[in-house]
């Protein structure tokens, strides 16, 4: 049985900030942000957008592109590290918005940026085991990456969601069973305490943790695949490499490290060929945490000019704390045309740019979103009220 991605959906905020404008407002040379991070724009959600709305929009795109009925979904998992409730999962809200069957297992996964991949691997095993009984899994990665105004992390923000329909009819990518390598280690490189809305990060240490995890997961993958050896760089067996991309420059560091592990004396020479097309969309959205690698995969399938049919793609997912996984998939016939038909580039082009004062007003407004007294939400009539996106997409 071949199992993998049948469809994909992407949602990003309708508004963004130009990184060059932000740099000038902060008294920094634009090149430090744009070239130094490999990002030109970062998505900024207005106060009526959240992790739920982004997840629901991405999920709806995936279902509609596959002409999949809500009743066909037997498993819904949302991977996020920016949930809207300490108890009730984002998946519950998404289930209601999509009108999924009550005979659907739903929950939320958390492990920093790896949470979506944890959900995906579980879904793959669920289908392969036969437990799905012909039904499909819907996996959604949805997050809002937020740091304080004027902090070092400010230019590495972003927001978005990627939804993936997982089934035994993988029209996009067959994810190869058994070909996966895992690495995990208890580290404190990035975390968000319960008392804080903003994440805390040890930037330089986190980069090293990422690279250590990449090495461990990549070596583990080679052992699992059982095809080590041969001439040339091992990574040349992939037509493309898709990395976890909190910002574009991290992918360059990752690729340089991986090619060095392969013994490549010129590790940067293959970057554009193997990685470049996967960064087109992430460079215009910024960091979306759990969905970052999957946005890069959508970018690859939408942007790559060459025919990838039948070719293997390497995928690397990393979550601080830490857990990482290197796995692979084979692109299916017609996959690129299906993703291009979603019109993702056009959707990005239709967004509205925020001025820096507008952006700062949004950030101040979002700071107060969670300050409502608990008593206001305790009444018997309380329910999640939704936002502009809920009302626009799921009119009642």
JSON list of N, CA, C and O in Angstrom, two decimals, residues 230-270:
[
{"chain": "A", "resi": 230, "resn": "UNK", "atom": "N", "xyz": [28.18, 3.92, -2.17]},
{"chain": "A", "resi": 230, "resn": "UNK", "atom": "CA", "xyz": [28.05, 4.37, -3.54]},
{"chain": "A", "resi": 230, "resn": "UNK", "atom": "C", "xyz": [28.88, 5.61, -3.80]},
{"chain": "A", "resi": 230, "resn": "UNK", "atom": "O", "xyz": [29.46, 6.20, -2.88]},
{"chain": "A", "resi": 231, "resn": "UNK", "atom": "N", "xyz": [28.94, 6.03, -5.04]},
{"chain": "A", "resi": 231, "resn": "UNK", "atom": "CA", "xyz": [29.75, 7.17, -5.41]},
{"chain": "A", "resi": 231, "resn": "UNK", "atom": "C", "xyz": [28.98, 8.47, -5.27]},
{"chain": "A", "resi": 231, "resn": "UNK", "atom": "O", "xyz": [27.75, 8.50, -5.38]},
{"chain": "A", "resi": 232, "resn": "UNK", "atom": "N", "xyz": [29.72, 9.57, -5.06]},
{"chain": "A", "resi": 232, "resn": "UNK", "atom": "CA", "xyz": [29.10, 10.88, -4.97]},
{"chain": "A", "resi": 232, "resn": "UNK", "atom": "C", "xyz": [28.45, 11.14, -3.63]},
{"chain": "A", "resi": 232, "resn": "UNK", "atom": "O", "xyz": [28.43, 10.29, -2.73]},
{"chain": "A", "resi": 233, "resn": "UNK", "atom": "N", "xyz": [27.93, 12.36, -3.49]},
{"chain": "A", "resi": 233, "resn": "UNK", "atom": "CA", "xyz": [27.27, 12.76, -2.25]},
{"chain": "A", "resi": 233, "resn": "UNK", "atom": "C", "xyz": [25.96, 12.00, -2.09]},
{"chain": "A", "resi": 233, "resn": "UNK", "atom": "O", "xyz": [25.18, 11.87, -3.03]},
{"chain": "A", "resi": 234, "resn": "UNK", "atom": "N", "xyz": [25.72, 11.50, -0.89]},
{"chain": "A", "resi": 234, "resn": "UNK", "atom": "CA", "xyz": [24.49, 10.74, -0.64]},
{"chain": "A", "resi": 234, "resn": "UNK", "atom": "C", "xyz": [23.27, 11.60, -0.96]},
{"chain": "A", "resi": 234, "resn": "UNK", "atom": "O", "xyz": [22.26, 11.11, -1.50]},
{"chain": "A", "resi": 235, "resn": "UNK", "atom": "N", "xyz": [23.32, 12.88, -0.64]},
{"chain": "A", "resi": 235, "resn": "UNK", "atom": "CA", "xyz": [22.16, 13.74, -0.85]},
{"chain": "A", "resi": 235, "resn": "UNK", "atom": "C", "xyz": [21.86, 14.00, -2.32]},
{"chain": "A", "resi": 235, "resn": "UNK", "atom": "O", "xyz": [20.78, 14.52, -2.65]},
{"chain": "A", "resi": 236, "resn": "UNK", "atom": "N", "xyz": [22.76, 13.62, -3.22]},
{"chain": "A", "resi": 236, "resn": "UNK", "atom": "CA", "xyz": [22.46, 13.73, -4.65]},
{"chain": "A", "resi": 236, "resn": "UNK", "atom": "C", "xyz": [21.44, 12.69, -5.10]},
{"chain": "A", "resi": 236, "resn": "UNK", "atom": "O", "xyz": [20.98, 12.72, -6.24]},
{"chain": "A", "resi": 237, "resn": "UNK", "atom": "N", "xyz": [21.08, 11.78, -4.20]},
{"chain": "A", "resi": 237, "resn": "UNK", "atom": "CA", "xyz": [20.02, 10.82, -4.52]},
{"chain": "A", "resi": 237, "resn": "UNK", "atom": "C", "xyz": [18.64, 11.47, -4.46]},
{"chain": "A", "resi": 237, "resn": "UNK", "atom": "O", "xyz": [17.66, 10.87, -4.88]},
{"chain": "A", "resi": 238, "resn": "UNK", "atom": "N", "xyz": [18.61, 12.69, -3.94]},
{"chain": "A", "resi": 238, "resn": "UNK", "atom": "CA", "xyz": [17.35, 13.44, -3.88]},
{"chain": "A", "resi": 238, "resn": "UNK", "atom": "C", "xyz": [17.31, 14.49, -4.98]},
{"chain": "A", "resi": 238, "resn": "UNK", "atom": "O", "xyz": [18.32, 15.16, -5.25]},
{"chain": "A", "resi": 239, "resn": "UNK", "atom": "N", "xyz": [16.15, 14.64, -5.60]},
{"chain": "A", "resi": 239, "resn": "UNK", "atom": "CA", "xyz": [15.99, 15.68, -6.62]},
{"chain": "A", "resi": 239, "resn": "UNK", "atom": "C", "xyz": [15.88, 17.05, -5.97]},
{"chain": "A", "resi": 239, "resn": "UNK", "atom": "O", "xyz": [16.13, 18.08, -6.61]},
{"chain": "A", "resi": 240, "resn": "UNK", "atom": "N", "xyz": [15.47, 17.07, -4.70]},
{"chain": "A", "resi": 240, "resn": "UNK", "atom": "CA", "xyz": [15.36, 18.31, -3.94]},
{"chain": "A", "resi": 240, "resn": "UNK", "atom": "C", "xyz": [15.41, 18.00, -2.46]},
{"chain": "A", "resi": 240, "resn": "UNK", "atom": "O", "xyz": [15.11, 16.88, -2.04]},
{"chain": "A", "resi": 241, "resn": "UNK", "atom": "N", "xyz": [15.81, 18.99, -1.68]},
{"chain": "A", "resi": 241, "resn": "UNK", "atom": "CA", "xyz": [15.84, 18.87, -0.23]},
{"chain": "A", "resi": 241, "resn": "UNK", "atom": "C", "xyz": [15.00, 19.99, 0.36]},
{"chain": "A", "resi": 241, "resn": "UNK", "atom": "O", "xyz": [15.15, 21.16, -0.02]},
{"chain": "A", "resi": 242, "resn": "UNK", "atom": "N", "xyz": [14.12, 19.63, 1.27]},
{"chain": "A", "resi": 242, "resn": "UNK", "atom": "CA", "xyz": [13.22, 20.60, 1.90]},
{"chain": "A", "resi": 242, "resn": "UNK", "atom": "C", "xyz": [13.53, 20.60, 3.40]},
{"chain": "A", "resi": 242, "resn": "UNK", "atom": "O", "xyz": [13.36, 19.58, 4.07]},
{"chain": "A", "resi": 243, "resn": "UNK", "atom": "N", "xyz": [13.98, 21.73, 3.90]},
{"chain": "A", "resi": 243, "resn": "UNK", "atom": "CA", "xyz": [14.37, 21.84, 5.29]},
{"chain": "A", "resi": 243, "resn": "UNK", "atom": "C", "xyz": [13.31, 22.60, 6.10]},
{"chain": "A", "resi": 243, "resn": "UNK", "atom": "O", "xyz": [12.53, 23.38, 5.54]},
{"chain": "A", "resi": 244, "resn": "UNK", "atom": "N", "xyz": [13.31, 22.39, 7.41]},
{"chain": "A", "resi": 244, "resn": "UNK", "atom": "CA", "xyz": [12.56, 23.27, 8.30]},
{"chain": "A", "resi": 244, "resn": "UNK", "atom": "C", "xyz": [13.14, 24.67, 8.13]},
{"chain": "A", "resi": 244, "resn": "UNK", "atom": "O", "xyz": [14.36, 24.86, 8.26]},
{"chain": "A", "resi": 245, "resn": "UNK", "atom": "N", "xyz": [12.30, 25.65, 7.83]},
{"chain": "A", "resi": 245, "resn": "UNK", "atom": "CA", "xyz": [12.80, 26.96, 7.45]},
{"chain": "A", "resi": 245, "resn": "UNK", "atom": "C", "xyz": [12.17, 28.08, 8.28]},
{"chain": "A", "resi": 245, "resn": "UNK", "atom": "O", "xyz": [11.24, 28.75, 7.85]},
{"chain": "A", "resi": 246, "resn": "UNK", "atom": "N", "xyz": [12.65, 28.29, 9.51]},
{"chain": "A", "resi": 246, "resn": "UNK", "atom": "CA", "xyz": [12.16, 29.42, 10.30]},
{"chain": "A", "resi": 246, "resn": "UNK", "atom": "C", "xyz": [12.51, 30.75, 9.63]},
{"chain": "A", "resi": 246, "resn": "UNK", "atom": "O", "xyz": [11.82, 31.74, 9.81]},
{"chain": "A", "resi": 247, "resn": "UNK", "atom": "N", "xyz": [13.60, 30.74, 8.89]},
{"chain": "A", "resi": 247, "resn": "UNK", "atom": "CA", "xyz": [13.99, 31.85, 8.01]},
{"chain": "A", "resi": 247, "resn": "UNK", "atom": "C", "xyz": [14.91, 31.24, 6.96]},
{"chain": "A", "resi": 247, "resn": "UNK", "atom": "O", "xyz": [15.57, 30.23, 7.19]},
{"chain": "A", "resi": 248, "resn": "UNK", "atom": "N", "xyz": [14.94, 31.85, 5.78]},
{"chain": "A", "resi": 248, "resn": "UNK", "atom": "CA", "xyz": [15.63, 31.24, 4.65]},
{"chain": "A", "resi": 248, "resn": "UNK", "atom": "C", "xyz": [17.09, 30.93, 4.87]},
{"chain": "A", "resi": 248, "resn": "UNK", "atom": "O", "xyz": [17.60, 29.91, 4.39]},
{"chain": "A", "resi": 249, "resn": "UNK", "atom": "N", "xyz": [17.77, 31.80, 5.61]},
{"chain": "A", "resi": 249, "resn": "UNK", "atom": "CA", "xyz": [19.21, 31.61, 5.81]},
{"chain": "A", "resi": 249, "resn": "UNK", "atom": "C", "xyz": [19.49, 30.33, 6.59]},
{"chain": "A", "resi": 249, "resn": "UNK", "atom": "O", "xyz": [20.56, 29.72, 6.44]},
{"chain": "A", "resi": 250, "resn": "UNK", "atom": "N", "xyz": [18.54, 29.90, 7.43]},
{"chain": "A", "resi": 250, "resn": "UNK", "atom": "CA", "xyz": [18.74, 28.66, 8.18]},
{"chain": "A", "resi": 250, "resn": "UNK", "atom": "C", "xyz": [18.84, 27.47, 7.25]},
{"chain": "A", "resi": 250, "resn": "UNK", "atom": "O", "xyz": [19.61, 26.53, 7.49]},
{"chain": "A", "resi": 251, "resn": "UNK", "atom": "N", "xyz": [18.09, 27.50, 6.15]},
{"chain": "A", "resi": 251, "resn": "UNK", "atom": "CA", "xyz": [18.17, 26.41, 5.17]},
{"chain": "A", "resi": 251, "resn": "UNK", "atom": "C", "xyz": [19.55, 26.37, 4.53]},
{"chain": "A", "resi": 251, "resn": "UNK", "atom": "O", "xyz": [20.06, 25.28, 4.23]},
{"chain": "A", "resi": 252, "resn": "UNK", "atom": "N", "xyz": [20.13, 27.52, 4.30]},
{"chain": "A", "resi": 252, "resn": "UNK", "atom": "CA", "xyz": [21.49, 27.54, 3.72]},
{"chain": "A", "resi": 252, "resn": "UNK", "atom": "C", "xyz": [22.50, 26.95, 4.69]},
{"chain": "A", "resi": 252, "resn": "UNK", "atom": "O", "xyz": [23.38, 26.17, 4.30]},
{"chain": "A", "resi": 253, "resn": "UNK", "atom": "N", "xyz": [22.37, 27.30, 5.96]},
{"chain": "A", "resi": 253, "resn": "UNK", "atom": "CA", "xyz": [23.27, 26.73, 6.97]},
{"chain": "A", "resi": 253, "resn": "UNK", "atom": "C", "xyz": [23.08, 25.22, 7.06]},
{"chain": "A", "resi": 253, "resn": "UNK", "atom": "O", "xyz": [24.05, 24.46, 7.16]},
{"chain": "A", "resi": 254, "resn": "UNK", "atom": "N", "xyz": [21.81, 24.79, 7.02]},
{"chain": "A", "resi": 254, "resn": "UNK", "atom": "CA", "xyz": [21.52, 23.36, 7.10]},
{"chain": "A", "resi": 254, "resn": "UNK", "atom": "C", "xyz": [22.09, 22.62, 5.91]},
{"chain": "A", "resi": 254, "resn": "UNK", "atom": "O", "xyz": [22.69, 21.54, 6.05]},
{"chain": "A", "resi": 255, "resn": "UNK", "atom": "N", "xyz": [21.90, 23.18, 4.73]},
{"chain": "A", "resi": 255, "resn": "UNK", "atom": "CA", "xyz": [22.37, 22.50, 3.52]},
{"chain": "A", "resi": 255, "resn": "UNK", "atom": "C", "xyz": [23.90, 22.42, 3.50]},
{"chain": "A", "resi": 255, "resn": "UNK", "atom": "O", "xyz": [24.47, 21.39, 3.12]},
{"chain": "A", "resi": 256, "resn": "UNK", "atom": "N", "xyz": [24.54, 23.48, 3.92]},
{"chain": "A", "resi": 256, "resn": "UNK", "atom": "CA", "xyz": [26.01, 23.47, 3.97]},
{"chain": "A", "resi": 256, "resn": "UNK", "atom": "C", "xyz": [26.50, 22.37, 4.91]},
{"chain": "A", "resi": 256, "resn": "UNK", "atom": "O", "xyz": [27.46, 21.65, 4.61]},
{"chain": "A", "resi": 257, "resn": "UNK", "atom": "N", "xyz": [25.81, 22.22, 6.05]},
{"chain": "A", "resi": 257, "resn": "UNK", "atom": "CA", "xyz": [26.20, 21.20, 7.02]},
{"chain": "A", "resi": 257, "resn": "UNK", "atom": "C", "xyz": [25.96, 19.80, 6.47]},
{"chain": "A", "resi": 257, "resn": "UNK", "atom": "O", "xyz": [26.83, 18.92, 6.58]},
{"chain": "A", "resi": 258, "resn": "UNK", "atom": "N", "xyz": [24.81, 19.60, 5.85]},
{"chain": "A", "resi": 258, "resn": "UNK", "atom": "CA", "xyz": [24.49, 18.27, 5.32]},
{"chain": "A", "resi": 258, "resn": "UNK", "atom": "C", "xyz": [25.45, 17.87, 4.20]},
{"chain": "A", "resi": 258, "resn": "UNK", "atom": "O", "xyz": [25.93, 16.73, 4.15]},
{"chain": "A", "resi": 259, "resn": "UNK", "atom": "N", "xyz": [25.75, 18.81, 3.32]},
{"chain": "A", "resi": 259, "resn": "UNK", "atom": "CA", "xyz": [26.67, 18.48, 2.21]},
{"chain": "A", "resi": 259, "resn": "UNK", "atom": "C", "xyz": [28.09, 18.26, 2.73]},
{"chain": "A", "resi": 259, "resn": "UNK", "atom": "O", "xyz": [28.84, 17.43, 2.19]},
{"chain": "A", "resi": 260, "resn": "UNK", "atom": "N", "xyz": [28.46, 18.95, 3.79]},
{"chain": "A", "resi": 260, "resn": "UNK", "atom": "CA", "xyz": [29.77, 18.71, 4.40]},
{"chain": "A", "resi": 260, "resn": "UNK", "atom": "C", "xyz": [29.82, 17.31, 4.99]},
{"chain": "A", "resi": 260, "resn": "UNK", "atom": "O", "xyz": [30.84, 16.61, 4.89]},
{"chain": "A", "resi": 261, "resn": "UNK", "atom": "N", "xyz": [28.71, 16.86, 5.59]},
{"chain": "A", "resi": 261, "resn": "UNK", "atom": "CA", "xyz": [28.64, 15.49, 6.10]},
{"chain": "A", "resi": 261, "resn": "UNK", "atom": "C", "xyz": [28.81, 14.49, 4.96]},
{"chain": "A", "resi": 261, "resn": "UNK", "atom": "O", "xyz": [29.34, 13.39, 5.16]},
{"chain": "A", "resi": 262, "resn": "UNK", "atom": "N", "xyz": [28.36, 14.87, 3.78]},
{"chain": "A", "resi": 262, "resn": "UNK", "atom": "CA", "xyz": [28.49, 14.01, 2.60]},
{"chain": "A", "resi": 262, "resn": "UNK", "atom": "C", "xyz": [29.89, 14.03, 2.01]},
{"chain": "A", "resi": 262, "resn": "UNK", "atom": "O", "xyz": [30.19, 13.30, 1.05]},
{"chain": "A", "resi": 263, "resn": "UNK", "atom": "N", "xyz": [30.77, 14.89, 2.56]},
{"chain": "A", "resi": 263, "resn": "UNK", "atom": "CA", "xyz": [32.12, 14.98, 2.03]},
{"chain": "A", "resi": 263, "resn": "UNK", "atom": "C", "xyz": [32.25, 15.89, 0.83]},
{"chain": "A", "resi": 263, "resn": "UNK", "atom": "O", "xyz": [33.25, 15.83, 0.09]},
{"chain": "A", "resi": 264, "resn": "UNK", "atom": "N", "xyz": [31.27, 16.76, 0.62]},
{"chain": "A", "resi": 264, "resn": "UNK", "atom": "CA", "xyz": [31.28, 17.69, -0.51]},
{"chain": "A", "resi": 264, "resn": "UNK", "atom": "C", "xyz": [32.23, 18.84, -0.20]},
{"chain": "A", "resi": 264, "resn": "UNK", "atom": "O", "xyz": [32.03, 19.58, 0.77]},
{"chain": "A", "resi": 265, "resn": "UNK", "atom": "N", "xyz": [33.24, 19.04, -1.04]},
{"chain": "A", "resi": 265, "resn": "UNK", "atom": "CA", "xyz": [34.21, 20.11, -0.83]},
{"chain": "A", "resi": 265, "resn": "UNK", "atom": "C", "xyz": [33.66, 21.48, -1.18]},
{"chain": "A", "resi": 265, "resn": "UNK", "atom": "O", "xyz": [34.24, 22.50, -0.80]},
{"chain": "A", "resi": 266, "resn": "UNK", "atom": "N", "xyz": [32.56, 21.52, -1.92]},
{"chain": "A", "resi": 266, "resn": "UNK", "atom": "CA", "xyz": [31.92, 22.78, -2.29]},
{"chain": "A", "resi": 266, "resn": "UNK", "atom": "C", "xyz": [30.45, 22.70, -1.89]},
{"chain": "A", "resi": 266, "resn": "UNK", "atom": "O", "xyz": [29.56, 22.61, -2.75]},
{"chain": "A", "resi": 267, "resn": "UNK", "atom": "N", "xyz": [30.16, 22.73, -0.59]},
{"chain": "A", "resi": 267, "resn": "UNK", "atom": "CA", "xyz": [28.80, 22.44, -0.11]},
{"chain": "A", "resi": 267, "resn": "UNK", "atom": "C", "xyz": [27.74, 23.43, -0.56]},
{"chain": "A", "resi": 267, "resn": "UNK", "atom": "O", "xyz": [26.56, 23.08, -0.58]},
{"chain": "A", "resi": 268, "resn": "UNK", "atom": "N", "xyz": [28.14, 24.66, -0.90]},
{"chain": "A", "resi": 268, "resn": "UNK", "atom": "CA", "xyz": [27.14, 25.65, -1.30]},
{"chain": "A", "resi": 268, "resn": "UNK", "atom": "C", "xyz": [26.77, 25.56, -2.77]},
{"chain": "A", "resi": 268, "resn": "UNK", "atom": "O", "xyz": [25.76, 26.14, -3.19]},
{"chain": "A", "resi": 269, "resn": "UNK", "atom": "N", "xyz": [27.55, 24.85, -3.55]},
{"chain": "A", "resi": 269, "resn": "UNK", "atom": "CA", "xyz": [27.34, 24.85, -5.00]},
{"chain": "A", "resi": 269, "resn": "UNK", "atom": "C", "xyz": [26.01, 24.24, -5.42]},
{"chain": "A", "resi": 269, "resn": "UNK", "atom": "O", "xyz": [25.45, 24.60, -6.45]},
{"chain": "A", "resi": 270, "resn": "UNK", "atom": "N", "xyz": [25.49, 23.33, -4.61]},
{"chain": "A", "resi": 270, "resn": "UNK", "atom": "CA", "xyz": [24.25, 22.64, -4.97]},
{"chain": "A", "resi": 270, "resn": "UNK", "atom": "C", "xyz": [23.00, 23.28, -4.35]},
{"chain": "A", "resi": 270, "resn": "UNK", "atom": "O", "xyz": [21.89, 22.78, -4.54]}
]
